[in-house]
Tab-separated table of C-alpha atoms in Angstrom:
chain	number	residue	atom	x	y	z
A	1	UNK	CA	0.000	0.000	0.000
A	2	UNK	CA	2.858	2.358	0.527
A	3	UNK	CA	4.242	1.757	-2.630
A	4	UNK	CA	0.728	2.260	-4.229
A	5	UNK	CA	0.702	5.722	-2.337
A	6	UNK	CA	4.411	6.620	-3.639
A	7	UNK	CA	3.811	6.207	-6.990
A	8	UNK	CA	0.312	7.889	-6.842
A	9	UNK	CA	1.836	10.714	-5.340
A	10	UNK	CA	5.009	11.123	-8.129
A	11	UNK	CA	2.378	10.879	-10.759
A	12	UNK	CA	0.484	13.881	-9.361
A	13	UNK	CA	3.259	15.601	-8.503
A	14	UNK	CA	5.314	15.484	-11.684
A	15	UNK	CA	2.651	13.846	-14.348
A	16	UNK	CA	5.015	13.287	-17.873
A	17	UNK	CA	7.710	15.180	-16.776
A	18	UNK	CA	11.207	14.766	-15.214
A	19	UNK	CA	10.594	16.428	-12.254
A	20	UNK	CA	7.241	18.893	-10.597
A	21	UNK	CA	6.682	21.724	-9.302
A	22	UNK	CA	9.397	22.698	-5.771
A	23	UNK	CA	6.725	21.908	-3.045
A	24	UNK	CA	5.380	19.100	-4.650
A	25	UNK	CA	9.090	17.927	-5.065
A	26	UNK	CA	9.554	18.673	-1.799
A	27	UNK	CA	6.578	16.301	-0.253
A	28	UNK	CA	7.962	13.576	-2.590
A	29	UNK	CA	11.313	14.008	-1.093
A	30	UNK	CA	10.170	13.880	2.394
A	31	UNK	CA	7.680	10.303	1.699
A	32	UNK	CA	10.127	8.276	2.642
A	33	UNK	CA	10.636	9.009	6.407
A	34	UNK	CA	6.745	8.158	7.019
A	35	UNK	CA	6.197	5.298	9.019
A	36	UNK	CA	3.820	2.742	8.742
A	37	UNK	CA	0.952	2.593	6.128
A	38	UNK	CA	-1.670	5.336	7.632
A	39	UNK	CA	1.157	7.613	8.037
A	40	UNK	CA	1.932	7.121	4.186
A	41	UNK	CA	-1.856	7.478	3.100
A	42	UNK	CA	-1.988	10.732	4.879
A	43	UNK	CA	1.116	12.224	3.596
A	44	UNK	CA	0.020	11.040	0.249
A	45	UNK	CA	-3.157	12.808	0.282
A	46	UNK	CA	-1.402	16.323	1.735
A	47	UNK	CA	1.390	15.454	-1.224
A	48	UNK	CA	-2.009	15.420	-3.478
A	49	UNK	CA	-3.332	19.034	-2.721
A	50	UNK	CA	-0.012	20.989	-2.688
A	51	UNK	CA	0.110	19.152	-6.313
A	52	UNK	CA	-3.338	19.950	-7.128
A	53	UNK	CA	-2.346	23.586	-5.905
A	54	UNK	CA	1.068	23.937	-7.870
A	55	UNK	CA	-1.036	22.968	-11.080
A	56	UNK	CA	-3.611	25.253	-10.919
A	57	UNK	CA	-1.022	27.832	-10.846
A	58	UNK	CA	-0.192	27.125	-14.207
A	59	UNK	CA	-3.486	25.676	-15.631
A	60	UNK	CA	-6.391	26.670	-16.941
A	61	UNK	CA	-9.792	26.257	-14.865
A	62	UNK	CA	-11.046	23.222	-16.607
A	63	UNK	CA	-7.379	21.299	-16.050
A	64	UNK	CA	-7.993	22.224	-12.869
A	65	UNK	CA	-11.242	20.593	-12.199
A	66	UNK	CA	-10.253	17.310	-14.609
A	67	UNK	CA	-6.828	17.149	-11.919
A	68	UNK	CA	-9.062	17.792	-8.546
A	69	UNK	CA	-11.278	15.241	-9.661
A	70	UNK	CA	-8.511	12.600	-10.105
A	71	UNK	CA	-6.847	13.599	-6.930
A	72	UNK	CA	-10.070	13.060	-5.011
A	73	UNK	CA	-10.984	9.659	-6.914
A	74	UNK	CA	-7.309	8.021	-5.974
A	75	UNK	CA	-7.446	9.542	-2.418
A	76	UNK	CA	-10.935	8.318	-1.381
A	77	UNK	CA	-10.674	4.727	0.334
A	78	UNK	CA	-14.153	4.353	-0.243
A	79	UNK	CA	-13.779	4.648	-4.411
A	80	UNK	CA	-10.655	2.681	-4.507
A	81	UNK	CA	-9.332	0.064	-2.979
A	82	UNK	CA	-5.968	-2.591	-3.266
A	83	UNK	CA	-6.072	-5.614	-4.475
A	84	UNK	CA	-3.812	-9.059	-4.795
A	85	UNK	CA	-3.014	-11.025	-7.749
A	86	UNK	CA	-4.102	-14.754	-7.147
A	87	UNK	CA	-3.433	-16.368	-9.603
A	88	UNK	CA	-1.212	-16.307	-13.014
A	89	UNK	CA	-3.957	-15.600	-15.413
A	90	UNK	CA	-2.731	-12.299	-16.140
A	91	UNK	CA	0.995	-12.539	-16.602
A	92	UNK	CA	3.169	-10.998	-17.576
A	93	UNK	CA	1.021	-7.674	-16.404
A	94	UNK	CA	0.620	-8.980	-13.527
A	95	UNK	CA	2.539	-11.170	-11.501
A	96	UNK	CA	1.054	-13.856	-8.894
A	97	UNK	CA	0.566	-11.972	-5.233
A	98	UNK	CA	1.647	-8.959	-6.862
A	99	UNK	CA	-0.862	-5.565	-5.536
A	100	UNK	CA	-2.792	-3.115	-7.687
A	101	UNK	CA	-5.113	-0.107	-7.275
A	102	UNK	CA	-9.037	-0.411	-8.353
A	103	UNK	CA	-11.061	2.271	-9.123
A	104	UNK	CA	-14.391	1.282	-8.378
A	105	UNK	CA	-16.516	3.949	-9.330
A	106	UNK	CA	-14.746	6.185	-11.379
A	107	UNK	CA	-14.999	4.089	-14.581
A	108	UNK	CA	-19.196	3.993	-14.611
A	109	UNK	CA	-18.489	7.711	-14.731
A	110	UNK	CA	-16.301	7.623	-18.006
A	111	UNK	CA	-16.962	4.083	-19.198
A	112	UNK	CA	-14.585	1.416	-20.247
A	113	UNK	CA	-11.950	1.435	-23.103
A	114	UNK	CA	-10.399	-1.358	-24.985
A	115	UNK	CA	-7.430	-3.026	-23.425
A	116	UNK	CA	-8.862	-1.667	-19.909
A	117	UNK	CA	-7.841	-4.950	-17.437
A	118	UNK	CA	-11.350	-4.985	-15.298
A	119	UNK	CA	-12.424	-6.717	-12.091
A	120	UNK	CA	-15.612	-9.018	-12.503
A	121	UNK	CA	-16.532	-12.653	-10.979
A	122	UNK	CA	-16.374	-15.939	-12.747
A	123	UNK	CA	-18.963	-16.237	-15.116
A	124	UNK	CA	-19.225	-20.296	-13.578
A	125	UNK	CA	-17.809	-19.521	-9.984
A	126	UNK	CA	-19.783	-16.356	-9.133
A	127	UNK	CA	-18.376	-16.519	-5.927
A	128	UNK	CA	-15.181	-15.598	-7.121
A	129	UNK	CA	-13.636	-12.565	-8.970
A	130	UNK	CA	-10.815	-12.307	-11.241
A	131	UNK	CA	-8.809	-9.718	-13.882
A	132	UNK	CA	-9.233	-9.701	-17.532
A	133	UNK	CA	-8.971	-7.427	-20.132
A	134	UNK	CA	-11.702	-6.190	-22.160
A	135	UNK	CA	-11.252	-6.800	-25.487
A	136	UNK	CA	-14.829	-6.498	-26.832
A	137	UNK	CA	-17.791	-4.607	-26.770
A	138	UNK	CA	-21.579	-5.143	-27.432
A	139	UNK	CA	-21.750	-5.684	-31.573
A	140	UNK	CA	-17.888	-6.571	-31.869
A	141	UNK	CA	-17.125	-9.636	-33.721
A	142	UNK	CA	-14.093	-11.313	-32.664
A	143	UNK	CA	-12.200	-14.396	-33.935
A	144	UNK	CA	-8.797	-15.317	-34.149
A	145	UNK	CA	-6.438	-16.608	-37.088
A	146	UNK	CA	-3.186	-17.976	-36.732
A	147	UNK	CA	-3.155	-17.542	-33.104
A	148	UNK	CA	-3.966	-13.446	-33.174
A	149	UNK	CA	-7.033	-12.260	-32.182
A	150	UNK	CA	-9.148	-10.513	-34.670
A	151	UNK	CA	-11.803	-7.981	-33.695
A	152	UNK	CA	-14.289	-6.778	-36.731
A	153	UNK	CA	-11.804	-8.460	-38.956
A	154	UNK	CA	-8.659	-6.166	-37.976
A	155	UNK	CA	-5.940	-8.052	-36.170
A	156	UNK	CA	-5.426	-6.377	-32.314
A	157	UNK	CA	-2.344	-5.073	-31.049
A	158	UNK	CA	-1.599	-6.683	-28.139
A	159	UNK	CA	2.084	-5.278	-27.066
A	160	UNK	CA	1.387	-6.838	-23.476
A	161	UNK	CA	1.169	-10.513	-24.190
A	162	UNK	CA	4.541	-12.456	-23.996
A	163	UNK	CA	6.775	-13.118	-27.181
A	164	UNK	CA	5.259	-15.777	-29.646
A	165	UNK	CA	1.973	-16.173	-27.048
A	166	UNK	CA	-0.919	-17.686	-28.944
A	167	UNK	CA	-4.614	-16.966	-28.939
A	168	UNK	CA	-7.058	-19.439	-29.916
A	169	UNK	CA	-11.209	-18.891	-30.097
A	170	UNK	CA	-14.406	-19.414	-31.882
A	171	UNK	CA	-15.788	-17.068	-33.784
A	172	UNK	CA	-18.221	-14.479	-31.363
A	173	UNK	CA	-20.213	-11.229	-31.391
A	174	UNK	CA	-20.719	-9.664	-28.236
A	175	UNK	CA	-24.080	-9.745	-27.163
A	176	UNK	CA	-26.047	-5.928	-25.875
A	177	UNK	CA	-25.294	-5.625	-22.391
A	178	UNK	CA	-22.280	-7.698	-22.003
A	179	UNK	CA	-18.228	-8.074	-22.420
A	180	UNK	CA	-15.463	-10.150	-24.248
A	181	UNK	CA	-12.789	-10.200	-21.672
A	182	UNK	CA	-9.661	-12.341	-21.975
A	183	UNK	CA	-6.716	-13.333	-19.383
A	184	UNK	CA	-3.069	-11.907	-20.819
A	185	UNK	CA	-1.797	-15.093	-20.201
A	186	UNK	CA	-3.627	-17.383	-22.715
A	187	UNK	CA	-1.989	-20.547	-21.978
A	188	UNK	CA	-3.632	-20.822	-18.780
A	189	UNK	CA	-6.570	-18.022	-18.576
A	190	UNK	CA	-10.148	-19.031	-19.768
A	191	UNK	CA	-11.508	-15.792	-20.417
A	192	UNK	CA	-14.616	-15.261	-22.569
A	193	UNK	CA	-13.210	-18.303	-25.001
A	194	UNK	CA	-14.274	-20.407	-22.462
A	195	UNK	CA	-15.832	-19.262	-20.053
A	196	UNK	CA	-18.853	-17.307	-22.087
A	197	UNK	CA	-19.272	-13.324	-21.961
A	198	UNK	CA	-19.324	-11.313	-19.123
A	199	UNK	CA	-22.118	-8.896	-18.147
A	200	UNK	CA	-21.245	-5.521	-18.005
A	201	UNK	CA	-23.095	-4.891	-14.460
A	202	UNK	CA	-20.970	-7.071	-12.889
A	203	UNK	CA	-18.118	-5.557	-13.625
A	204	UNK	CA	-16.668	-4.270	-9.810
A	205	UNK	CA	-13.518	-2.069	-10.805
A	206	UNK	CA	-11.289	-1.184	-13.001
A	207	UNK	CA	-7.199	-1.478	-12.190
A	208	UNK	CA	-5.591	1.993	-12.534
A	209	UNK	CA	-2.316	1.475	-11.299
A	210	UNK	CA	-0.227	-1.444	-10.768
A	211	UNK	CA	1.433	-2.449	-7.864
């Protein structure tokens, strides 16, 4: 969780570039010497506003907003929370026991994106949830061809699968209402191949930030 809270922090403070603004700098500086993980989460959250400050210095009103917003979604337990990896579904993304940060209300603000890796239970073990990526839509057609997967007959980049990985399915289109998610690990993930759609309202949270 401190780690989470670091790199939260450096991405507010400094967002694409080298370094941020001196007092954000300066609350990144000092993270280190908090102890313990509440002490971290608070710091964090000051660290947020004297970012959120030092960019609406230089930004225009509606940056402003967009940034507070952000700020307020990572530092609110209640919308976020941590999880752990169990299993290996998703490698090499992410790793077995490994942690990552869920937003869990955020995306049915802005909706969900291709390639967005989403929280949701087992379409046969309800009782259970699990990461996939979502790699369809309601009205996509998907299929694969010499182990790629196609969607609407154009091949998908897939930069995060491992070297030589192959995909194998059955010809699909997404049913209204629901999802064609799909384990980055294909060797050992079910996914939608198997395991049939998924509905969009069960969908629980979307990872932001890995751990």
């Amino acid at each position: 969780m401190k780690r989470l809270a670091h790199r939260v922090l450096t991405v507010a403070v400094r967002g694409r570039r080298e370094r941020g603004g001196p007092w954000g700098e300066a609350v990144l500086a000092e993270f280190d010497q908090t102890a313990g993980t509440a002490a971290a989460l608070r710091w964090a959250v000051g660290g947020l506003r004297v970012a959120i400050a030092e960019r609406c210095a230089r930004r225009p009103a509606a940056y402003r907003i967009a940034i507070a917003g952000l700020a307020a979604l990572l530092a609110a337990p209640f919308l976020v929370t941590v999880k752990y990896v169990p299993s290996g579904s998703m490698e090499p993304t992410m790793t077995v026991a490994s942690s990552h940060l869920v937003d869990k209300v955020g995306f049915r603000l802005t909706g969900l994106d291709y390639g967005d890796v989403v929280i949701h239970p087992l379409p046969d073990h309800p009782e259970q949830e699990t990461e996939r990526r979502v790699l369809g839509f309601a009205g996509d057609r998907l299929d694969c061809r010499a182990g790629r997967l196609f969607r609407n007959d154009e091949a998908v980049d897939e930069p995060y699968l491992r070297s030589g990985m192959v995909t194998d399915c059955e010809p699909v289109t997404v049913p209204d209402g629901t999802l064609y998610t799909l384990g980055d690990s294909r060797d050992v993930a079910n996914g939608s191949r198997f395991s049939g759609f998924v509905s969009a309202e069960t969908v629980t949270g979307r990872v932001v930030l890995l751990g």
